[in-house]
CSV table of C-alpha atoms in Angstrom, one decimal:
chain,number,residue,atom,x,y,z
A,1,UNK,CA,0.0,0.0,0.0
A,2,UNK,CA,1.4,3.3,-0.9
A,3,UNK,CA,1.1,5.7,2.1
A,4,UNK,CA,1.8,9.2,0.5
A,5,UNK,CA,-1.2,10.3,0.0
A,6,UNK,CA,-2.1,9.6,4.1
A,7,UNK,CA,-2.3,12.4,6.8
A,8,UNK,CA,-0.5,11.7,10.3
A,9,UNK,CA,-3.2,12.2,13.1
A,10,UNK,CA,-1.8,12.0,16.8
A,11,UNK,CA,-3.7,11.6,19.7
A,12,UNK,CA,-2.0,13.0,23.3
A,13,UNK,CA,-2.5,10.0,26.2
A,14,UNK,CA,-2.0,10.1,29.8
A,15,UNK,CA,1.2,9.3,30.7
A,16,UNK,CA,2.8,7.9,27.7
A,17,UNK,CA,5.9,9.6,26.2
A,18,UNK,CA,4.9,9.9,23.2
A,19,UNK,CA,1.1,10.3,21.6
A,20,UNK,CA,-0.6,7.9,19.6
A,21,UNK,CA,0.4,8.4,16.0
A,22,UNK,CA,-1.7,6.7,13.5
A,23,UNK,CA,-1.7,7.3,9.2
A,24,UNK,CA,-5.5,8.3,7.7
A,25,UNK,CA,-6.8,8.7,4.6
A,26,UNK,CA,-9.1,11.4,4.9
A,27,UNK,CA,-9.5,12.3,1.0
A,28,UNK,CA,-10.6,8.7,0.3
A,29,UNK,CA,-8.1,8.5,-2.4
A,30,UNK,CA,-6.5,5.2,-1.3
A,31,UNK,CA,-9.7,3.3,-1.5
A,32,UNK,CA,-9.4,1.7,1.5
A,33,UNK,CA,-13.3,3.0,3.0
A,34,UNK,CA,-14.4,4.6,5.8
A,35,UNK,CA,-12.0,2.6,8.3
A,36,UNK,CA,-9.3,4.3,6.9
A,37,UNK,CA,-10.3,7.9,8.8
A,38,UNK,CA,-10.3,8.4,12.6
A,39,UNK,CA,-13.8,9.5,13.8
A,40,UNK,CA,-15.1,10.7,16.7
A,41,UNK,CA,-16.4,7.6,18.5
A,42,UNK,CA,-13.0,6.4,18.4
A,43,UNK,CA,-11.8,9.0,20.0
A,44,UNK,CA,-14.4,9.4,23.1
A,45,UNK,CA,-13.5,5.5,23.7
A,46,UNK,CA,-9.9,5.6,23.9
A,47,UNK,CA,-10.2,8.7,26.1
A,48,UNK,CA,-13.1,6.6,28.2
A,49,UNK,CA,-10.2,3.8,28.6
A,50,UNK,CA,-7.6,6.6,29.3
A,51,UNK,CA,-9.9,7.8,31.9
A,52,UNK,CA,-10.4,4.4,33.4
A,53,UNK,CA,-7.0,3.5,33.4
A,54,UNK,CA,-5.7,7.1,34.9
A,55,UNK,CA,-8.2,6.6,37.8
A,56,UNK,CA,-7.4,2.7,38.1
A,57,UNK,CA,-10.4,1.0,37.2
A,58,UNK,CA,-8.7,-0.7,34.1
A,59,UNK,CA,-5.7,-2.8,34.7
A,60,UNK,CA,-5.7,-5.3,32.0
A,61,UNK,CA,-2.2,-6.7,32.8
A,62,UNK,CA,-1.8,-10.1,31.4
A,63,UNK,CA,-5.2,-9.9,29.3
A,64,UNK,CA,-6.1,-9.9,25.9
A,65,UNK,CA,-8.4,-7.3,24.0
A,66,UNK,CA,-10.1,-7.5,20.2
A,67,UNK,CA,-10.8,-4.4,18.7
A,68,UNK,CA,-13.2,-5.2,15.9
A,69,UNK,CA,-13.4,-3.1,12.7
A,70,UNK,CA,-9.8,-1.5,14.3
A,71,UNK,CA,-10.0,1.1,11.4
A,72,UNK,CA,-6.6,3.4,11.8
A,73,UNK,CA,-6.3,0.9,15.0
A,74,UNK,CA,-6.2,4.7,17.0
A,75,UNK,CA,-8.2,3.1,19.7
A,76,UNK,CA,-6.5,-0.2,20.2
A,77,UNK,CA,-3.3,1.3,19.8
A,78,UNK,CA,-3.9,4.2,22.6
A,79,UNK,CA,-4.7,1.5,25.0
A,80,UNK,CA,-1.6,-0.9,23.9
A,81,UNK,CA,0.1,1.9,24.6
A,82,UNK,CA,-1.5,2.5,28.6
A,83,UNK,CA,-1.6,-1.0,29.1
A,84,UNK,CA,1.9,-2.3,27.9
A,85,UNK,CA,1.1,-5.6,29.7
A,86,UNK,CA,-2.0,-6.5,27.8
A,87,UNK,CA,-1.9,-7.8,24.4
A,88,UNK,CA,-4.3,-5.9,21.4
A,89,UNK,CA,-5.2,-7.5,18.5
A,90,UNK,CA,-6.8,-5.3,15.8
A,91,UNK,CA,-9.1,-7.2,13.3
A,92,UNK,CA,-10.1,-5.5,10.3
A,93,UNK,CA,-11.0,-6.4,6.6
A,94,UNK,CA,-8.3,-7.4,4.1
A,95,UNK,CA,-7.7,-4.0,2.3
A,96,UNK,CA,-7.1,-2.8,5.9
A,97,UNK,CA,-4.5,-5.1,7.1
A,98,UNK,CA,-1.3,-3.0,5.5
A,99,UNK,CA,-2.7,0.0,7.3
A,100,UNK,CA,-2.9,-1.3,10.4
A,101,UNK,CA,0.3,-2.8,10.2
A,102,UNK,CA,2.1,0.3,9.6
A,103,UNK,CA,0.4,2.1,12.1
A,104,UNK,CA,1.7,-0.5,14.9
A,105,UNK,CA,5.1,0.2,13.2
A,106,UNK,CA,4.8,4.2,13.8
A,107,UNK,CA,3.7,3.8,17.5
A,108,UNK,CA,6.2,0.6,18.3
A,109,UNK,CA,3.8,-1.2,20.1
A,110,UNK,CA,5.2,-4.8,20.9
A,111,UNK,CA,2.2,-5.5,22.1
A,112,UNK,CA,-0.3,-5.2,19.7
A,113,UNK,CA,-1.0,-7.1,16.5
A,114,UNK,CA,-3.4,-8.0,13.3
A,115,UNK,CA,-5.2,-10.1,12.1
A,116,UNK,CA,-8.0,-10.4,9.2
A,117,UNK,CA,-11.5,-10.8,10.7
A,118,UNK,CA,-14.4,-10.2,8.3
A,119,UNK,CA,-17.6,-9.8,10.2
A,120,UNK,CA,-19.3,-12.5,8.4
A,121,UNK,CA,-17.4,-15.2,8.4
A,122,UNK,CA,-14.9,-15.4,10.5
A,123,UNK,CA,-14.0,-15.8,14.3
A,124,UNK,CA,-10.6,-15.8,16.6
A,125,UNK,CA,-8.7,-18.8,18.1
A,126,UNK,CA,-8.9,-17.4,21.6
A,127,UNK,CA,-11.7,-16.1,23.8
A,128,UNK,CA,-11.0,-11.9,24.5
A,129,UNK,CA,-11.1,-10.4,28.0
A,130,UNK,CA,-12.3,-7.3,26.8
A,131,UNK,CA,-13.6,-6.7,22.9
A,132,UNK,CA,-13.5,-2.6,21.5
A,133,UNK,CA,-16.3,-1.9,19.0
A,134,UNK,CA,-16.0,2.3,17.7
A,135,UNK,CA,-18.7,3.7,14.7
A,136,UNK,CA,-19.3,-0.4,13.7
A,137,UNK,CA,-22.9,0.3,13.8
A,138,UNK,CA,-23.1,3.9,11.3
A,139,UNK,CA,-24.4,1.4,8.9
A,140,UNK,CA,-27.9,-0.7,8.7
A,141,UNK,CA,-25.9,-3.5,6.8
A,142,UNK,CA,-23.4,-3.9,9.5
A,143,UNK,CA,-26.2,-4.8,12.3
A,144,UNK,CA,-26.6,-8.4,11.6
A,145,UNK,CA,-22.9,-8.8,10.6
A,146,UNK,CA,-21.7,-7.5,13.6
A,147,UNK,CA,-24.4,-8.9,16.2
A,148,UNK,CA,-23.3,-12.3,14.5
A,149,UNK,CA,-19.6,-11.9,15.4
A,150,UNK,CA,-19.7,-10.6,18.9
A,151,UNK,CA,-22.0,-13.6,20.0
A,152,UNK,CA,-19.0,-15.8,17.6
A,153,UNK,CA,-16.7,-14.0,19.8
A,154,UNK,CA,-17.2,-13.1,23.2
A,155,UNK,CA,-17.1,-15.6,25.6
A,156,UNK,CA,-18.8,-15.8,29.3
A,157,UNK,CA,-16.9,-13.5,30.5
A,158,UNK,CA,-15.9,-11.3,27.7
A,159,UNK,CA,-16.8,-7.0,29.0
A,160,UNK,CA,-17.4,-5.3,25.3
A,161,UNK,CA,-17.3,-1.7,24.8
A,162,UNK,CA,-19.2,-0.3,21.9
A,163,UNK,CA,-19.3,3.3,21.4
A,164,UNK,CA,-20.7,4.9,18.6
A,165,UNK,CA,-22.2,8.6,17.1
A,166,UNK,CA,-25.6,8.3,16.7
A,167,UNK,CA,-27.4,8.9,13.5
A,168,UNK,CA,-30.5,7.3,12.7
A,169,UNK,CA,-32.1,6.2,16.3
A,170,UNK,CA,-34.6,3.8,14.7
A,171,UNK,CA,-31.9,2.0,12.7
A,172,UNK,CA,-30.1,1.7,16.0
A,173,UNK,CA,-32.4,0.7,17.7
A,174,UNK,CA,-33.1,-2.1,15.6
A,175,UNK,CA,-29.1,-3.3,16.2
A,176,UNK,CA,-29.5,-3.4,20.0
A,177,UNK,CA,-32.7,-5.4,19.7
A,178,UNK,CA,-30.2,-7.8,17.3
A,179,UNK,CA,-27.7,-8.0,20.1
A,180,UNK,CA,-30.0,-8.2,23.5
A,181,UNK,CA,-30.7,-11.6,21.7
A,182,UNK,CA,-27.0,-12.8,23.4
A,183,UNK,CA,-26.2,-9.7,25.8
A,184,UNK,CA,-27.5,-7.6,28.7
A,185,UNK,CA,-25.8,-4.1,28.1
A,186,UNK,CA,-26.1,-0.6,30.0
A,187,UNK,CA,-24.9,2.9,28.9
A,188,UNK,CA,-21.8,4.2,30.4
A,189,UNK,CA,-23.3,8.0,31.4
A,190,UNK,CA,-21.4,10.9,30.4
A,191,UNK,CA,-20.2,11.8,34.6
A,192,UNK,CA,-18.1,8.3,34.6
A,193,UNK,CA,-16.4,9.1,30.7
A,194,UNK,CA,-13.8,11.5,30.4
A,195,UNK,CA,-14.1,15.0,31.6
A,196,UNK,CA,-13.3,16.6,28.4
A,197,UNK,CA,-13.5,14.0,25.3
A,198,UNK,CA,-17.1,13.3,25.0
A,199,UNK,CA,-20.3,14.5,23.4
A,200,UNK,CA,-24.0,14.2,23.5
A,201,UNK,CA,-24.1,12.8,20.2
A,202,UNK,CA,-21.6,9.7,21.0
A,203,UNK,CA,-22.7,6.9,23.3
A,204,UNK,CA,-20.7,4.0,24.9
A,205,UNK,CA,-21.9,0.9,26.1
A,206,UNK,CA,-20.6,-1.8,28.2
A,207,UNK,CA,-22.2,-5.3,27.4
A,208,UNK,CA,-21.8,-9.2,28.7
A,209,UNK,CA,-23.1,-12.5,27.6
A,210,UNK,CA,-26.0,-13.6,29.1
């Protein structure tokens, strides 16, 4: 993949050195979609796991997280970064994969890795401790698909985090009737997010298996 045409976006984290640095394609040029920009969702749940790590709710030392539909990877790279002992695998579709690679190459994150994982058809060889969904739901035609592969997923004690900007409340309404099929969820309210990066119009949810 050539990368010339991508823009450098960096994201500052609490207590790390240096800040997330992660390649976009915000023109579109490079074909690679939508997961090839970093949007705001993303952004509110990295700073939501910031937040929780800062005030040390989050320690996930010795765990292993799944970000699905990674993107740029921002997300699961920010929290590679403030947990250094956990290991983050970012999943994405094919035409993704380079991306993400280089982006783990520009933030040297030992600890984080890729892997293919299309929505439809595919699962994971091990069972995630915690799984990161950002903007997966923007979409009607991503519903089923992505209902389907958390509940291929997530095991019995897998905590997901799904944050999203809404859009079209019916349509996203109809995904959360999809997923309450497999999971009991709850919002995470604005007071226990981050002080500062967080909106009205983005909402993050914490769901288990029933």
């Amino acid at each position: 993949m050539n990368f010339e045409s991508f823009i450098q976006y960096e994201l500052e984290i609490a207590g790390g050195d240096q800040p997330v640095t992660v390649l976009q394609d915000a023109s579109g040029n490079a074909g690679c979609g939508v997961g090839a920009t970093v949007w705001d969702a993303g952004l509110v749940l990295a700073k939501y796991l910031e937040w929780q790590t800062v005030n040390g709710s989050l320690d996930l030392s010795n765990k292993t997280v799944l970000e699905l539909g990674a993107g740029t990877g921002i997300v699961g790279l920010a929290l590679a970064k403030m947990q250094p002992k956990s290991t983050v695998v970012l999943t994405d579709k094919e035409e993704l994969i380079p991306l993400l690679q280089r982006n783990i190459e520009l933030n040297n994150a030992p600890n984080a890795k890729v892997q293919r994982l299309d929505w439809n058809t595919d699962s994971t060889d091990f069972e995630p401790d915690v799984i990161l969904v950002s903007d997966g739901i923007f979409a009607s035609d991503l519903h089923q698909p992505l209902a389907d592969v958390l509940h291929r997923v997530a095991g019995a004690k897998t905590r997901v985090l799904l944050a999203y900007e809404s859009r079209v409340f019916s349509d996203e309404v109809n995904f959360f009737a999809l997923w309450s099929q497999y999971f009991t969820f709850h919002d995470i309210k604005p007071a226990d997010q981050h002080p500062v990066m967080r909106s009205e119009d983005i909402f993050v949810f914490e769901g288990r298996r029933k």
